[in-house]
Amino acid sequence: MSKLNSTFAALSDPTRFAIVNQLLENGEKSAGSLKGIVAISGPAISRHLKILRNAGVVEQRIDAQRRMYRVRPQAIMAIHNWTISHQEFWQSSLARLEQVLIAEKETK
């Protein structure tokens, strides 16, 4: 599975998406402080963080007794680049469709 596929697969889960969104909005957080954003247990948060880590979406550092997590900018940039490349495709496709519809309307 490509890195981008892994990223999208990891973010497809609503809990993991909420975790990443929280980290993006508030910066680095400990695993324990992330429990409050979703109603799941500490071990469940840890499992979700492991999936996000393995997909390269978040990174972890150990600070004394706590594990701190933050979003990897490279993962967000990869999503951004993919979105932009597809946005250009859809914009050009829709522009062509618009021209066809205008031409069709003018012939009626």
JSON list of C-alpha atoms in Angstrom, two decimals, residues 30-87:
[
{"chain": "A", "resi": 30, "resn": "SER", "atom": "CA", "xyz": [-0.14, 13.56, 25.33]},
{"chain": "A", "resi": 31, "resn": "ALA", "atom": "CA", "xyz": [-2.06, 10.36, 24.69]},
{"chain": "A", "resi": 32, "resn": "GLY", "atom": "CA", "xyz": [-3.89, 10.83, 27.98]},
{"chain": "A", "resi": 33, "resn": "SER", "atom": "CA", "xyz": [-5.12, 14.30, 27.07]},
{"chain": "A", "resi": 34, "resn": "LEU", "atom": "CA", "xyz": [-6.59, 12.95, 23.83]},
{"chain": "A", "resi": 35, "resn": "LYS", "atom": "CA", "xyz": [-9.02, 10.71, 25.72]},
{"chain": "A", "resi": 36, "resn": "GLY", "atom": "CA", "xyz": [-11.33, 13.66, 26.28]},
{"chain": "A", "resi": 37, "resn": "ILE", "atom": "CA", "xyz": [-12.07, 14.26, 22.61]},
{"chain": "A", "resi": 38, "resn": "VAL", "atom": "CA", "xyz": [-13.73, 10.90, 22.08]},
{"chain": "A", "resi": 39, "resn": "ALA", "atom": "CA", "xyz": [-15.51, 8.64, 24.54]},
{"chain": "A", "resi": 40, "resn": "ILE", "atom": "CA", "xyz": [-13.14, 5.67, 24.38]},
{"chain": "A", "resi": 41, "resn": "SER", "atom": "CA", "xyz": [-10.66, 4.09, 26.75]},
{"chain": "A", "resi": 42, "resn": "GLY", "atom": "CA", "xyz": [-6.97, 4.90, 27.06]},
{"chain": "A", "resi": 43, "resn": "PRO", "atom": "CA", "xyz": [-5.95, 1.59, 25.46]},
{"chain": "A", "resi": 44, "resn": "ALA", "atom": "CA", "xyz": [-8.28, 2.29, 22.52]},
{"chain": "A", "resi": 45, "resn": "ILE", "atom": "CA", "xyz": [-6.70, 5.75, 22.05]},
{"chain": "A", "resi": 46, "resn": "SER", "atom": "CA", "xyz": [-3.28, 4.07, 22.08]},
{"chain": "A", "resi": 47, "resn": "ARG", "atom": "CA", "xyz": [-4.37, 1.61, 19.38]},
{"chain": "A", "resi": 48, "resn": "HIS", "atom": "CA", "xyz": [-5.63, 4.46, 17.20]},
{"chain": "A", "resi": 49, "resn": "LEU", "atom": "CA", "xyz": [-2.41, 6.42, 17.74]},
{"chain": "A", "resi": 50, "resn": "LYS", "atom": "CA", "xyz": [-0.39, 3.35, 16.76]},
{"chain": "A", "resi": 51, "resn": "ILE", "atom": "CA", "xyz": [-2.30, 3.10, 13.47]},
{"chain": "A", "resi": 52, "resn": "LEU", "atom": "CA", "xyz": [-1.73, 6.81, 12.83]},
{"chain": "A", "resi": 53, "resn": "ARG", "atom": "CA", "xyz": [1.97, 6.42, 13.66]},
{"chain": "A", "resi": 54, "resn": "ASN", "atom": "CA", "xyz": [2.37, 3.40, 11.39]},
{"chain": "A", "resi": 55, "resn": "ALA", "atom": "CA", "xyz": [0.70, 5.33, 8.56]},
{"chain": "A", "resi": 56, "resn": "GLY", "atom": "CA", "xyz": [3.11, 8.21, 9.11]},
{"chain": "A", "resi": 57, "resn": "VAL", "atom": "CA", "xyz": [0.37, 10.67, 10.02]},
{"chain": "A", "resi": 58, "resn": "VAL", "atom": "CA", "xyz": [1.59, 11.39, 13.56]},
{"chain": "A", "resi": 59, "resn": "GLU", "atom": "CA", "xyz": [4.90, 11.10, 15.33]},
{"chain": "A", "resi": 60, "resn": "GLN", "atom": "CA", "xyz": [5.62, 10.38, 18.95]},
{"chain": "A", "resi": 61, "resn": "ARG", "atom": "CA", "xyz": [8.23, 11.59, 21.38]},
{"chain": "A", "resi": 62, "resn": "ILE", "atom": "CA", "xyz": [8.70, 10.50, 24.95]},
{"chain": "A", "resi": 63, "resn": "ASP", "atom": "CA", "xyz": [8.71, 13.27, 27.56]},
{"chain": "A", "resi": 64, "resn": "ALA", "atom": "CA", "xyz": [9.54, 11.77, 30.96]},
{"chain": "A", "resi": 65, "resn": "GLN", "atom": "CA", "xyz": [6.57, 9.46, 31.65]},
{"chain": "A", "resi": 66, "resn": "ARG", "atom": "CA", "xyz": [4.33, 10.73, 28.86]},
{"chain": "A", "resi": 67, "resn": "ARG", "atom": "CA", "xyz": [4.15, 9.99, 25.17]},
{"chain": "A", "resi": 68, "resn": "MET", "atom": "CA", "xyz": [3.56, 13.17, 23.21]},
{"chain": "A", "resi": 69, "resn": "TYR", "atom": "CA", "xyz": [2.00, 13.13, 19.75]},
{"chain": "A", "resi": 70, "resn": "ARG", "atom": "CA", "xyz": [1.92, 15.63, 16.92]},
{"chain": "A", "resi": 71, "resn": "VAL", "atom": "CA", "xyz": [0.90, 15.58, 13.28]},
{"chain": "A", "resi": 72, "resn": "ARG", "atom": "CA", "xyz": [3.69, 15.09, 10.77]},
{"chain": "A", "resi": 73, "resn": "PRO", "atom": "CA", "xyz": [3.62, 18.05, 8.35]},
{"chain": "A", "resi": 74, "resn": "GLN", "atom": "CA", "xyz": [4.76, 15.77, 5.51]},
{"chain": "A", "resi": 75, "resn": "ALA", "atom": "CA", "xyz": [1.55, 13.73, 5.79]},
{"chain": "A", "resi": 76, "resn": "ILE", "atom": "CA", "xyz": [-0.63, 16.82, 5.58]},
{"chain": "A", "resi": 77, "resn": "MET", "atom": "CA", "xyz": [1.42, 18.18, 2.67]},
{"chain": "A", "resi": 78, "resn": "ALA", "atom": "CA", "xyz": [0.99, 14.89, 0.78]},
{"chain": "A", "resi": 79, "resn": "ILE", "atom": "CA", "xyz": [-2.80, 15.14, 1.21]},
{"chain": "A", "resi": 80, "resn": "HIS", "atom": "CA", "xyz": [-2.71, 18.78, 0.14]},
{"chain": "A", "resi": 81, "resn": "ASN", "atom": "CA", "xyz": [-0.68, 17.99, -2.99]},
{"chain": "A", "resi": 82, "resn": "TRP", "atom": "CA", "xyz": [-2.97, 15.12, -3.94]},
{"chain": "A", "resi": 83, "resn": "THR", "atom": "CA", "xyz": [-6.05, 17.30, -3.46]},
{"chain": "A", "resi": 84, "resn": "ILE", "atom": "CA", "xyz": [-4.60, 20.12, -5.55]},
{"chain": "A", "resi": 85, "resn": "SER", "atom": "CA", "xyz": [-3.69, 17.77, -8.41]},
{"chain": "A", "resi": 86, "resn": "HIS", "atom": "CA", "xyz": [-7.21, 16.34, -8.46]},
{"chain": "A", "resi": 87, "resn": "GLN", "atom": "CA", "xyz": [-8.80, 19.75, -8.06]}
]
